[in-house]
Short mmCIF file of N, CA and C in Angstrom, two decimals:
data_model
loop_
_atom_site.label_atom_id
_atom_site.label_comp_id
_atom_site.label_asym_id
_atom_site.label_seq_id
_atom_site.Cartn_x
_atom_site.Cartn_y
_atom_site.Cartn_z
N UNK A 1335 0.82 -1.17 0.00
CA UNK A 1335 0.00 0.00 0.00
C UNK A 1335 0.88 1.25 0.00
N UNK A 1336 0.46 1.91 -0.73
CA UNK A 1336 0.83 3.41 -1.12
C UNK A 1336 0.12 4.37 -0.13
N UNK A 1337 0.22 5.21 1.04
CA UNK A 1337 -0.10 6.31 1.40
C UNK A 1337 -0.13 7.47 1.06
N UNK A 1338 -1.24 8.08 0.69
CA UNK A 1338 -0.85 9.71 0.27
C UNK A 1338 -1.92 10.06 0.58
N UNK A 1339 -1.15 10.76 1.64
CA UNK A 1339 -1.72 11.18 3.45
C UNK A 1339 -2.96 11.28 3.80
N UNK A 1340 -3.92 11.45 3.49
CA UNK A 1340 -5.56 10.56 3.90
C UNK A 1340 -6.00 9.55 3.46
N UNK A 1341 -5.46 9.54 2.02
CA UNK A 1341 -5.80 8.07 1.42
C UNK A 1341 -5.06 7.09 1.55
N UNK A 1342 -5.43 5.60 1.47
CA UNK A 1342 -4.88 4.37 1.31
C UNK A 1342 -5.10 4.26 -0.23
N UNK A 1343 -4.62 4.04 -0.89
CA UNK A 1343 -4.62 4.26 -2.45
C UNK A 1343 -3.72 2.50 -2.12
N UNK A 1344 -4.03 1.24 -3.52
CA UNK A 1344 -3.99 0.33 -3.69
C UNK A 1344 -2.62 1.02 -4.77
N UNK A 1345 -1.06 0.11 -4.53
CA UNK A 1345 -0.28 0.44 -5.61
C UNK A 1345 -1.40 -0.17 -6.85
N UNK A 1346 -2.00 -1.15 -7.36
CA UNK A 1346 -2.28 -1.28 -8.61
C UNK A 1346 -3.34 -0.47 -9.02
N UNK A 1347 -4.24 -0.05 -7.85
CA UNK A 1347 -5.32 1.34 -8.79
C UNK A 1347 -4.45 2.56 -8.81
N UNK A 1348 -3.25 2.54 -8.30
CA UNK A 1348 -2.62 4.02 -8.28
C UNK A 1348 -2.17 3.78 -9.86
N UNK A 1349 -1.31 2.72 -10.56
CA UNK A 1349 -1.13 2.63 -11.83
C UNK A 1349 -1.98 2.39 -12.54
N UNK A 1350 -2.80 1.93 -12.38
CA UNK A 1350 -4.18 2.08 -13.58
C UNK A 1350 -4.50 3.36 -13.69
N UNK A 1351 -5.08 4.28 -12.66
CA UNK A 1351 -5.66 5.47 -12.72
C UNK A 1351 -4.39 7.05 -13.88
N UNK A 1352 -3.17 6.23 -13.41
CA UNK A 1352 -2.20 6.96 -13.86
C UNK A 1352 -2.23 6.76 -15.64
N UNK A 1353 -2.58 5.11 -15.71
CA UNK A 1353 -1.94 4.60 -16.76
C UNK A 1353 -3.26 4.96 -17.89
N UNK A 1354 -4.64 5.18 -17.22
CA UNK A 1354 -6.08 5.67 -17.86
C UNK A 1354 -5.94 7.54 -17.99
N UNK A 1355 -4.89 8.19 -16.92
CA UNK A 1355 -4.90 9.63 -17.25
C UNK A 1355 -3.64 10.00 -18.36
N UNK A 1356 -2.60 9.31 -18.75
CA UNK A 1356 -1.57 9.31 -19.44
C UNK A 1356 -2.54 8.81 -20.80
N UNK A 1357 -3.32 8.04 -21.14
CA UNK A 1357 -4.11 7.46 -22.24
C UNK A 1357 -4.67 8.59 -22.82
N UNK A 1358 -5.58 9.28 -21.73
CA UNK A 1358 -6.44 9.99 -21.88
C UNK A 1358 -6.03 11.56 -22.67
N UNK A 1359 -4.30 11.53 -22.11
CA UNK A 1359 -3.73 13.29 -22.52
C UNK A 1359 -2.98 12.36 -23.81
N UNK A 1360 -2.77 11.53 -23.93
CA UNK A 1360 -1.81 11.11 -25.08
C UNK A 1360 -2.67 11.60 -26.41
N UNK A 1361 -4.86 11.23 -26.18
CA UNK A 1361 -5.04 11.27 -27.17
C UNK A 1361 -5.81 12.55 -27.46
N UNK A 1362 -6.00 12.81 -25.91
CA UNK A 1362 -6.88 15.01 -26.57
C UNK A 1362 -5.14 15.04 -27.25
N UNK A 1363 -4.02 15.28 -26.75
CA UNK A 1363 -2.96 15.93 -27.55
C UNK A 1363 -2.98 15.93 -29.02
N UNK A 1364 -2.99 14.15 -29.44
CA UNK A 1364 -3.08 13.80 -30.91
C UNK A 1364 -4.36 14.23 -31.59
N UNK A 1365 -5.33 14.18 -31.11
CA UNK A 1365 -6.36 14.37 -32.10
C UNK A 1365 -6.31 16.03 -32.02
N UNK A 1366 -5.99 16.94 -30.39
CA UNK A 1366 -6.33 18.47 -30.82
C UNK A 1366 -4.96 19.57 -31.23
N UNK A 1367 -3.92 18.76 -30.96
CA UNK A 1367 -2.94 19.50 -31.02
C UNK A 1367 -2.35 19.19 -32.36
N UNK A 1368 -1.74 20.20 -32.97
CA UNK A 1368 -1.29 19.90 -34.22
C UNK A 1368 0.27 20.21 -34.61
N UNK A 1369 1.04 20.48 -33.82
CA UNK A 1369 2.21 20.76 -33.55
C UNK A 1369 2.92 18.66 -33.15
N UNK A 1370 3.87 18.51 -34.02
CA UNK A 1370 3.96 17.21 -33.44
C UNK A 1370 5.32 17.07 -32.38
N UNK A 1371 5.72 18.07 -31.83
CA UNK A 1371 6.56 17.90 -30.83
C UNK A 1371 6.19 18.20 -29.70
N UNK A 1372 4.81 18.39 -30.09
CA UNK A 1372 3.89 18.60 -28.32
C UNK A 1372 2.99 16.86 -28.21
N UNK A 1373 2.72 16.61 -29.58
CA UNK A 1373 2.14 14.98 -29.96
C UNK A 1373 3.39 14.44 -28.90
N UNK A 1374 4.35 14.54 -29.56
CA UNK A 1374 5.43 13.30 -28.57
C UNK A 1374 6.05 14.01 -27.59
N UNK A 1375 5.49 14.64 -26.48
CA UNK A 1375 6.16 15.13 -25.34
C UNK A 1375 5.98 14.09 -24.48
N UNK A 1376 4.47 13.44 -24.23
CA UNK A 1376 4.79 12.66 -23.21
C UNK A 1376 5.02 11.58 -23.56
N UNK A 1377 5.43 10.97 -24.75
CA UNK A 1377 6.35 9.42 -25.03
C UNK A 1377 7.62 10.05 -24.98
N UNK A 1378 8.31 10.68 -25.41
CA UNK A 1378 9.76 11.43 -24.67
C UNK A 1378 10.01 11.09 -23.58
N UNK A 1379 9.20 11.92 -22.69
CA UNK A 1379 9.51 12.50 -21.15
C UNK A 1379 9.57 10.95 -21.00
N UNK A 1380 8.48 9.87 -21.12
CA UNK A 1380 8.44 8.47 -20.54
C UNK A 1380 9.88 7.96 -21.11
N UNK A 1381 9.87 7.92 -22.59
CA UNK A 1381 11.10 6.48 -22.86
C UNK A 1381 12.51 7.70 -22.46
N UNK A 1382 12.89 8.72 -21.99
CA UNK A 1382 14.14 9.31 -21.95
C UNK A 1382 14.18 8.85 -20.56
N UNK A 1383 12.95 9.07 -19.37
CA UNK A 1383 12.65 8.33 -17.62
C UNK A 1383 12.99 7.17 -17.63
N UNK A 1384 12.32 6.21 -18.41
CA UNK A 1384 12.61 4.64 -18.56
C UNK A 1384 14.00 4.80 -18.85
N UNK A 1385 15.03 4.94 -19.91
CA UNK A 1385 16.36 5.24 -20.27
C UNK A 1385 17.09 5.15 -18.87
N UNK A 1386 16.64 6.32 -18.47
CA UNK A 1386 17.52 6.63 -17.12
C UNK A 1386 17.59 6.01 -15.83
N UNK A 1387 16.16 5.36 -16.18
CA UNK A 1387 16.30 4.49 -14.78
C UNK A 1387 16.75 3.01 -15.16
N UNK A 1388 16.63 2.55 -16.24
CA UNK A 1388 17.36 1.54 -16.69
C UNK A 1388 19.18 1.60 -16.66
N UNK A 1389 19.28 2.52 -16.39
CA UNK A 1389 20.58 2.46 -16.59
C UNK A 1389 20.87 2.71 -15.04
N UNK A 1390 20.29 3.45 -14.15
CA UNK A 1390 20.33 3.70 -13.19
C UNK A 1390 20.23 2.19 -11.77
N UNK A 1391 19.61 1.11 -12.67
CA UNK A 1391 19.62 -0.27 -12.06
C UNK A 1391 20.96 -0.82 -12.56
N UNK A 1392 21.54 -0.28 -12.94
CA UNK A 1392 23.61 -0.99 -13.40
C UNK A 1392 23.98 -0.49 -12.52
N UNK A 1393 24.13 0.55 -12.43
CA UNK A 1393 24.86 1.90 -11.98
C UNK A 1393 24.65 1.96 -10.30
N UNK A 1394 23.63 1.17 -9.55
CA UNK A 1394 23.46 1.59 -8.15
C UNK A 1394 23.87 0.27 -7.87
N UNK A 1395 24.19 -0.04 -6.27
CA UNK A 1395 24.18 -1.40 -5.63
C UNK A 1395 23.19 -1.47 -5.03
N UNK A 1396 22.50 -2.71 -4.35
CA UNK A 1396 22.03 -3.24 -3.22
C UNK A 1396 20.51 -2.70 -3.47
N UNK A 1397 19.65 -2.62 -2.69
CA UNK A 1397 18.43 -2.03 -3.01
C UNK A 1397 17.57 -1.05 -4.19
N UNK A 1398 18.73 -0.29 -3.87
CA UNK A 1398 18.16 0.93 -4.86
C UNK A 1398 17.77 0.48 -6.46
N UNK A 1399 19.00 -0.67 -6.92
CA UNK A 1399 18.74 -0.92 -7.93
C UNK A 1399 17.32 -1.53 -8.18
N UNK A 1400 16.87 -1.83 -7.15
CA UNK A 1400 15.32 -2.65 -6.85
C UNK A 1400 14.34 -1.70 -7.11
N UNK A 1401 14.65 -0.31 -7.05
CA UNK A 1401 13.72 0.64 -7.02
C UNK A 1401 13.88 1.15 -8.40
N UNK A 1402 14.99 1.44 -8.42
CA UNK A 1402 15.13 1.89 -10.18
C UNK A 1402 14.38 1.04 -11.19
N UNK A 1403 14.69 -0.14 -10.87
CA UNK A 1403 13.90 -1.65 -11.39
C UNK A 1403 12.61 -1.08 -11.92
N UNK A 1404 11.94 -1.18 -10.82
CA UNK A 1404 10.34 -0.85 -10.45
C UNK A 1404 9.95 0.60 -11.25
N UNK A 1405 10.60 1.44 -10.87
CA UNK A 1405 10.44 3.29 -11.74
C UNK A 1405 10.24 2.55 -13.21
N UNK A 1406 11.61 1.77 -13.74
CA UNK A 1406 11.70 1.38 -15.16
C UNK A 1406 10.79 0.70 -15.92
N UNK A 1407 10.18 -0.20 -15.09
CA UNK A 1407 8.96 -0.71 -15.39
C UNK A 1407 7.75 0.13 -15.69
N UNK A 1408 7.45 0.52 -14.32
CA UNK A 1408 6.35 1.76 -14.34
C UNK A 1408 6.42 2.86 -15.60
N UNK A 1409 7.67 3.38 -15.63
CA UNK A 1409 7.61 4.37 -17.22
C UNK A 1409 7.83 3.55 -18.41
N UNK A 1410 8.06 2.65 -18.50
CA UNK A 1410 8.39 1.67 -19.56
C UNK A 1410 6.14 1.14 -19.74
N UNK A 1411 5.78 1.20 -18.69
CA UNK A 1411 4.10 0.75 -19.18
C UNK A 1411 3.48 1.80 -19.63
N UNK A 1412 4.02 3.14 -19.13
CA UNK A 1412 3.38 4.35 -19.76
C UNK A 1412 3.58 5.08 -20.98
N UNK A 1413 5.16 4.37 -20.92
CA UNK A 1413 5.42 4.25 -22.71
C UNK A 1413 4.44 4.07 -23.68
N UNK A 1414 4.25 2.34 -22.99
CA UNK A 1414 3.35 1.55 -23.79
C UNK A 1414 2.09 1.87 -23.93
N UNK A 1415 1.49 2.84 -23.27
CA UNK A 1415 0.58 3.53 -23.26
C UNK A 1415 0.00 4.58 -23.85
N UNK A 1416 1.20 5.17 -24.23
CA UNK A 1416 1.59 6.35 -25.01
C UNK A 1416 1.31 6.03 -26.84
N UNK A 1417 1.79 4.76 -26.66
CA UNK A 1417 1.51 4.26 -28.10
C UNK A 1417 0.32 3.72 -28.55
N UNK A 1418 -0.01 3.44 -27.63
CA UNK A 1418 -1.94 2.64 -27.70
C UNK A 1418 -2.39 3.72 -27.86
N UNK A 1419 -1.83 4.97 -27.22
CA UNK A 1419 -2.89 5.89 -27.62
C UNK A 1419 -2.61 6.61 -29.31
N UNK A 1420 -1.24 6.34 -29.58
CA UNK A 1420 -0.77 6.86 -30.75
C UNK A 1420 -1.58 5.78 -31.55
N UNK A 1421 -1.37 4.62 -31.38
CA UNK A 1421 -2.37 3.44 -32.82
C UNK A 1421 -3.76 3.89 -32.71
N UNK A 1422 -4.50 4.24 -31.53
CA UNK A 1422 -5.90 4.73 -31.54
C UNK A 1422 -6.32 6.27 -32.74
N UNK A 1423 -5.39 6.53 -32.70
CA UNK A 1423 -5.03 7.91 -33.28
C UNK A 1423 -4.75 7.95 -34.86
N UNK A 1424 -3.93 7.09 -35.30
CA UNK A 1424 -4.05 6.37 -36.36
C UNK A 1424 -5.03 5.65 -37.20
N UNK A 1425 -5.73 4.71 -36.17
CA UNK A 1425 -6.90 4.06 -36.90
C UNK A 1425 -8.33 4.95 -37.23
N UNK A 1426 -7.91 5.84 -36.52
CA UNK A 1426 -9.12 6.53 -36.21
C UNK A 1426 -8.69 8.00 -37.78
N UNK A 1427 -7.79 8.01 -37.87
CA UNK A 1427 -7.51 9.07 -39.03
C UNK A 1427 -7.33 8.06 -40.02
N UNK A 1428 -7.07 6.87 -40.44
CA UNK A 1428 -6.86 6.33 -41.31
C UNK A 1428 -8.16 5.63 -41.66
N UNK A 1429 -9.03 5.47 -40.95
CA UNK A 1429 -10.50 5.83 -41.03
C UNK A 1429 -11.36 6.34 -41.69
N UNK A 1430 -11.15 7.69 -40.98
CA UNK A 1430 -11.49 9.14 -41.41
C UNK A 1430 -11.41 9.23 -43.12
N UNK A 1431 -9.98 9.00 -43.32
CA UNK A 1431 -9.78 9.60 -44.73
C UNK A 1431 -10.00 8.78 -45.50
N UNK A 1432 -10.75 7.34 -45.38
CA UNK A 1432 -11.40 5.98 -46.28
C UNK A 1432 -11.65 5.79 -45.96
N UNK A 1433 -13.55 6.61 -46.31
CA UNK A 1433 -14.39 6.09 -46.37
C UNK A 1433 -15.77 4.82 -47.00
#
């Protein structure tokens, strides 16, 4: 269990809820924004986080690397998230334009 300080928040609804609000901005961005280096800000920010904490599990001893582990994972699913929302985005314009 995750504490944050009145709530008992479940670690796995804390990553779902994260992993449904990261979905959710991946695809207002793609469908309203039209600039595409604002499209890939938050698959950046995720796979450059994942990067660093992957490397950051070599680089530490004893525990920590356990935690870096875990960070790497966690931004490594929001990656993957990032892109579900990018193929949603796709099918949905490739759609659009064949009818």
């Amino acid at each position: 269990m995750i504490d944050f300080g009145i709530f008992e928040i479940k670690t796995e609804l804390f990553l779902l809820i994260l992993a449904v609000l990261t979905l959710v901005l991946q695809l207002v961005l793609s469908f309203k924004v039209r600039s595409l280096a604002l499209r890939l800000l938050p698959a950046t920010l995720f796979a450059v986080s994942t990067a660093v904490f992957f490397v950051l599990v070599f680089v530490t001893d004893g525990w920590d690397s356990l935690g870096f582990l875990l960070l790497a994972l966690c931004t490594a699913m929001l990656l993957a998230v990032c892109g579900i929302g990018f193929a949603v985005w796709a099918i949905v314009k490739k759609r659009k334009n064949n009818p």
